[in-house]
Amino acid sequence: MNKITSLADLKRIKEQVHSKIRMRENSDNADTLVQIKVGMATCGIASGAKETMTYFIEETEHQAIDAVVTQTGCMGYCYAEPTVEVTLPGQEPVVFGFVNKAKAREIIDRYIIKGEMIDGMIPVTYKTIDE
Amino acid sequence: MKTISDHILDILQNSVRAGATLIEIMVNEDKTSDIYAVEVKDNGCGMTEEEVQKAVQPFFTTRTTRKVGLGLPLLKQNAEASGGNLVIRSVPGEGTVVRAEFGLKHIDRPAMGDIAGVFVLTAIGHPSVGFGYTHTTGTGSFRICTEELNEMLEGMPLRTPEIRKAVTELIRNNLQSVDASA
């Protein structure tokens, strides 16, 4: 494949992708999406939140989970960074601490896919900064 | 923070939290004066003169969830360790400019790191905010912005796997072609 160096190259890729992907209906509908928010403040970044976020994006794609991965600020659990807030459709948000790749894998395989409770949940007594 | 791109990722969050709708990252490598300048400019809520003074103190934060704010102090520390400095200019209601200068060839200047990844992750993380990134070296200049990208993508989200990878690659290739320092 040729090197991608300009917007024209990007457009070419976009056309390819466009003809290939199934455009999901309601793909941005919050009722059907799993929302994953990664704490991306100083404390999170220093603990590897960037790698955690990349992993969540790649792994949810890989497993074809309808998820939207975004960033949020510090929730005050600096000791437990990287922290991740997961909201399953129609459920209350759940916050997990110390989310490295192994933990992220467990969250996807057990909490997101099977809905099981797993170790490492932080009781949610805060409001996210967006609220 | 291990790399300059980590710092940028961090400072960008400040801008987002300040309610900015347009955030510009500018990196300028000047071999003649041996300066590696990183500037983040936003149109957020801005700070008063007093807040600007306090912003680099580790025990000042606008947050209520915790009592420390280390993002800017750590950036200042790293900039100064490489013979540079940190300057913040801000006008309440108009926006803020954070400018960190590092010694380009200084042994204690952190590497740039994965700036392409930082740009793409932040743009995905905050779809409603516009981001621009300009990198200038002695060889040339490279610029990318989400406005241009979104126009070209015609509604296809940046987080689409192929697109995300292609944009990351586009940034990396262009940085290479302007001889951007590591």
Coordinates of C-alpha atoms in Angstrom, one line a residue:
Chain A
M1 CA 0.0 0.0 0.0
N2 CA 1.2 3.5 -0.8
K3 CA 2.2 5.8 2.0
I4 CA -0.5 8.1 3.4
T5 CA 0.7 11.6 3.2
S6 CA -2.1 13.8 2.2
L7 CA -5.8 14.4 2.6
A8 CA -6.3 13.0 -0.9
D9 CA -4.8 9.7 0.2
L10 CA -7.1 9.8 3.2
K11 CA -10.1 10.4 1.0
R12 CA -9.2 7.3 -1.1
I13 CA -9.2 5.2 2.1
K14 CA -12.4 6.7 3.2
E15 CA -14.1 5.7 -0.1
Q16 CA -12.8 2.2 0.3
V17 CA -14.1 2.0 3.9
H18 CA -17.4 3.6 2.9
S19 CA -18.2 0.9 0.4
K20 CA -17.2 -1.8 2.8
I21 CA -18.8 -1.0 6.2
R22 CA -22.3 -1.7 7.1
M23 CA -23.7 1.7 8.2
R24 CA -25.4 0.8 11.4
E25 CA -28.7 2.4 12.2
N26 CA -28.8 4.5 15.3
S27 CA -25.1 4.0 15.6
D28 CA -24.8 7.0 17.8
N29 CA -27.8 6.2 19.9
A30 CA -26.9 6.2 23.6
D31 CA -29.6 3.6 24.3
T32 CA -27.7 0.9 22.5
L33 CA -24.1 1.9 22.9
V34 CA -21.7 0.9 25.6
Q35 CA -20.1 4.1 26.9
I36 CA -16.5 3.9 28.1
K37 CA -14.9 7.0 29.6
V38 CA -11.2 6.9 30.4
G39 CA -9.9 9.3 33.0
M40 CA -7.4 11.4 31.1
A41 CA -6.1 13.9 33.6
T42 CA -2.4 14.3 34.8
C43 CA -2.7 11.4 37.2
G44 CA -4.3 9.1 34.5
I45 CA -1.8 10.0 31.8
A46 CA 1.1 9.4 34.1
S47 CA -0.3 6.0 34.9
G48 CA -0.8 4.9 31.3
A49 CA -4.4 6.0 30.5
K50 CA -3.4 6.6 26.9
E51 CA -2.5 3.0 26.4
T52 CA -5.6 1.9 28.2
M53 CA -7.8 4.1 25.9
T54 CA -6.1 2.8 22.8
Y55 CA -6.6 -0.8 24.0
F56 CA -10.3 -0.2 24.6
I57 CA -10.8 1.3 21.2
E58 CA -8.9 -1.5 19.4
E59 CA -10.5 -4.3 21.4
T60 CA -14.1 -3.1 21.1
E61 CA -13.5 -2.8 17.4
H62 CA -12.0 -6.2 17.2
Q63 CA -14.8 -7.8 19.1
A64 CA -17.4 -5.8 17.2
I65 CA -18.9 -4.3 20.4
D66 CA -21.0 -1.1 19.8
A67 CA -19.0 1.1 22.1
V68 CA -18.0 4.7 22.2
V69 CA -14.7 5.4 24.0
T70 CA -14.2 9.0 25.2
Q71 CA -12.0 10.9 27.6
T72 CA -13.0 12.4 30.9
G73 CA -11.2 14.3 33.6
C74 CA -10.0 13.1 37.0
M75 CA -12.6 11.6 39.2
G76 CA -10.6 12.1 42.4
Y77 CA -9.4 8.5 42.5
C78 CA -5.8 9.4 41.6
Y79 CA -4.4 6.5 43.6
A80 CA -6.3 4.0 41.4
E81 CA -5.5 5.4 38.0
P82 CA -6.0 4.6 35.2
T83 CA -9.7 4.7 36.0
V84 CA -12.4 3.8 33.5
E85 CA -16.1 4.5 33.7
V86 CA -18.3 1.9 31.9
T87 CA -22.0 2.5 31.2
L88 CA -23.9 -0.4 29.8
P89 CA -27.1 0.5 28.0
G90 CA -29.8 1.3 30.5
Q91 CA -27.6 0.8 33.5
E92 CA -25.9 2.9 36.1
P93 CA -22.2 3.8 35.3
V94 CA -19.6 1.7 37.0
V95 CA -16.1 2.8 37.7
F96 CA -13.1 0.5 37.6
G97 CA -9.6 1.3 39.1
F98 CA -6.1 0.2 38.1
V99 CA -7.2 -0.6 34.6
N100 CA -4.1 -1.8 32.7
K101 CA -4.4 -4.0 29.6
A102 CA -5.1 -7.2 31.5
K103 CA -7.8 -5.5 33.6
A104 CA -9.3 -3.9 30.4
R105 CA -9.5 -7.3 28.8
E106 CA -11.3 -8.7 31.9
I107 CA -13.7 -5.7 31.8
I108 CA -14.6 -6.3 28.2
D109 CA -14.8 -10.1 28.4
R110 CA -16.7 -10.4 31.7
Y111 CA -18.5 -7.1 32.5
I112 CA -19.3 -5.7 29.0
I113 CA -20.0 -8.9 27.2
K114 CA -21.4 -11.1 30.0
G115 CA -22.6 -8.5 32.5
E116 CA -20.8 -10.2 35.4
M117 CA -19.6 -8.3 38.4
I118 CA -15.8 -8.3 38.7
D119 CA -13.2 -7.2 41.2
G120 CA -11.9 -3.7 41.2
M121 CA -15.1 -1.7 41.0
I122 CA -15.1 1.7 42.8
P123 CA -18.4 2.6 44.4
V124 CA -19.8 5.5 42.4
T125 CA -20.4 8.4 44.8
Y126 CA -19.2 11.2 42.6
K127 CA -20.6 13.1 39.7
T128 CA -18.5 13.2 36.6
I129 CA -17.2 16.6 35.6
D130 CA -19.4 16.8 32.6
E131 CA -22.5 16.9 34.8
Chain B
M1 CA 5.2 12.5 32.2
K2 CA 7.7 10.6 30.0
T3 CA 7.3 12.5 26.8
I4 CA 6.3 16.0 25.5
S5 CA 3.2 14.5 23.8
D6 CA 2.0 13.2 27.3
H7 CA 2.2 16.8 28.5
I8 CA 0.3 18.0 25.4
L9 CA -2.4 15.4 26.0
D10 CA -2.7 16.7 29.6
I11 CA -2.8 20.4 28.7
L12 CA -5.4 19.8 26.0
Q13 CA -7.7 18.5 28.8
N14 CA -7.3 21.8 30.6
S15 CA -8.5 23.6 27.4
V16 CA -11.4 21.2 27.0
R17 CA -12.4 21.8 30.6
A18 CA -12.2 25.5 30.1
G19 CA -15.0 25.1 27.5
A20 CA -12.9 25.7 24.5
T21 CA -14.4 24.9 21.0
L22 CA -11.1 25.5 19.1
I23 CA -7.7 24.3 20.3
E24 CA -4.5 24.8 18.4
I25 CA -1.3 22.9 19.1
M26 CA 1.8 24.6 17.6
V27 CA 5.3 23.0 17.8
N28 CA 8.2 25.0 16.5
E29 CA 11.7 23.6 16.2
D30 CA 14.3 26.3 15.9
K31 CA 17.8 24.9 15.3
T32 CA 19.5 28.3 15.2
S33 CA 18.4 29.4 18.6
D34 CA 18.2 25.8 19.9
I35 CA 14.6 26.1 21.0
Y36 CA 11.8 23.4 20.9
A37 CA 8.7 25.4 21.5
V38 CA 5.3 23.9 22.2
E39 CA 2.2 26.1 22.3
V40 CA -1.4 25.2 23.1
K41 CA -3.8 28.0 22.4
D42 CA -7.6 27.8 23.2
N43 CA -10.7 29.9 23.1
G44 CA -11.9 28.7 26.5
C45 CA -13.0 30.7 29.5
G46 CA -9.5 32.1 30.3
M47 CA -8.0 33.0 33.6
T48 CA -7.6 36.1 35.6
E49 CA -4.1 37.5 36.2
E50 CA -4.2 36.0 39.7
E51 CA -5.2 32.6 38.5
V52 CA -2.4 32.6 35.9
Q53 CA 0.1 33.3 38.7
K54 CA -1.3 30.4 40.7
A55 CA -1.7 27.9 37.8
V56 CA 1.9 26.7 38.0
Q57 CA 1.6 26.1 41.8
P58 CA 1.1 22.4 42.5
F59 CA -1.5 23.1 45.2
F60 CA -3.8 25.2 43.1
T61 CA -6.6 23.6 41.1
T62 CA -10.1 24.6 40.0
R63 CA -11.3 21.1 40.7
T64 CA -13.3 20.1 43.7
T65 CA -12.5 16.4 43.5
R66 CA -9.0 16.8 44.8
K67 CA -6.7 19.5 46.1
V68 CA -3.7 19.3 43.8
G69 CA -3.2 20.2 40.2
L70 CA 0.1 18.9 38.8
G71 CA -0.3 19.2 35.0
L72 CA 1.2 22.7 34.5
P73 CA 3.8 22.4 37.4
L74 CA 5.2 19.2 35.9
L75 CA 5.4 20.8 32.4
K76 CA 7.2 23.8 33.9
Q77 CA 9.6 21.6 35.7
N78 CA 10.4 19.6 32.6
A79 CA 10.8 22.7 30.4
E80 CA 13.1 24.3 33.0
A81 CA 15.2 21.2 33.4
S82 CA 16.1 21.4 29.7
G83 CA 17.0 25.1 29.9
G84 CA 13.7 26.4 28.8
N85 CA 10.7 28.0 30.5
L86 CA 6.9 28.1 30.7
V87 CA 4.8 31.1 29.9
I88 CA 1.0 31.4 30.3
R89 CA -1.0 34.2 28.8
S90 CA -4.7 34.4 29.4
V91 CA -7.6 36.8 29.0
P92 CA -10.8 36.0 30.9
G93 CA -13.6 35.3 28.4
E94 CA -11.2 35.0 25.4
G95 CA -8.8 32.1 26.0
T96 CA -5.5 30.9 27.1
V97 CA -2.1 30.3 25.6
V98 CA 0.3 27.9 27.3
R99 CA 3.8 28.1 25.8
A100 CA 6.6 25.8 26.9
E101 CA 10.1 26.2 25.5
F102 CA 12.6 23.3 25.8
G103 CA 16.2 23.3 24.8
L104 CA 16.1 21.5 21.4
K105 CA 19.4 19.6 21.8
H106 CA 19.4 19.6 25.6
I107 CA 19.9 16.1 27.0
D108 CA 17.1 16.5 29.5
R109 CA 14.5 17.5 26.9
P110 CA 11.9 14.7 26.9
A111 CA 11.3 13.1 23.5
M112 CA 8.2 14.2 21.6
G113 CA 6.7 10.7 21.8
D114 CA 3.5 9.7 20.1
I115 CA 2.0 13.0 19.1
A116 CA 0.0 11.5 16.3
G117 CA -1.7 9.1 18.7
V118 CA -2.4 12.0 21.1
F119 CA -4.0 14.1 18.4
V120 CA -6.2 11.3 17.2
L121 CA -7.2 10.1 20.7
T122 CA -8.1 13.6 21.9
A123 CA -10.1 14.3 18.7
I124 CA -12.0 11.1 19.2
G125 CA -12.5 11.7 22.9
H126 CA -14.0 15.2 22.3
P127 CA -15.8 15.1 18.9
S128 CA -17.5 18.5 19.5
V129 CA -14.2 20.3 19.9
G130 CA -12.1 21.5 17.0
F131 CA -8.4 20.7 17.1
G132 CA -5.5 21.9 15.0
Y133 CA -1.9 20.9 15.0
T134 CA 1.0 22.7 13.3
H135 CA 4.5 21.4 13.4
T136 CA 7.3 23.6 11.9
T137 CA 10.9 22.8 11.5
G138 CA 13.8 24.2 9.5
T139 CA 12.8 21.9 6.6
G140 CA 9.1 22.9 6.4
S141 CA 5.8 23.0 8.1
F142 CA 2.9 20.5 8.5
R143 CA -0.6 21.3 9.6
I144 CA -3.7 19.1 10.2
C145 CA -7.0 20.1 11.7
T146 CA -10.2 18.3 12.6
E147 CA -12.4 20.8 10.7
E148 CA -10.6 19.8 7.4
L149 CA -10.8 16.1 8.4
N150 CA -14.5 16.2 9.2
E151 CA -15.3 18.0 6.0
M152 CA -13.4 15.4 4.0
L153 CA -14.9 12.5 6.0
E154 CA -18.5 13.7 5.3
G155 CA -20.0 12.4 8.5
M156 CA -18.0 9.3 8.8
P157 CA -16.6 9.3 12.4
L158 CA -12.9 9.7 13.0
R159 CA -13.1 6.7 15.3
T160 CA -13.8 4.3 12.3
P161 CA -10.8 1.9 12.7
E162 CA -9.4 2.3 9.2
I163 CA -9.8 6.1 9.3
R164 CA -8.2 6.4 12.7
K165 CA -5.2 4.3 11.6
A166 CA -4.9 6.3 8.3
V167 CA -5.0 9.7 10.1
T168 CA -2.3 8.5 12.6
E169 CA -0.2 7.3 9.7
L170 CA -0.7 10.5 7.8
I171 CA 0.5 12.6 10.7
R172 CA 3.5 10.3 11.3
N173 CA 4.5 10.4 7.6
N174 CA 4.3 14.1 7.3
L175 CA 6.3 14.7 10.5
Q176 CA 8.9 12.5 9.0
S177 CA 9.0 14.5 5.8
V178 CA 9.6 17.8 7.7
D179 CA 12.4 16.1 9.7
A180 CA 10.6 16.5 13.0
S181 CA 12.9 15.7 15.9
A182 CA 12.1 12.7 18.1

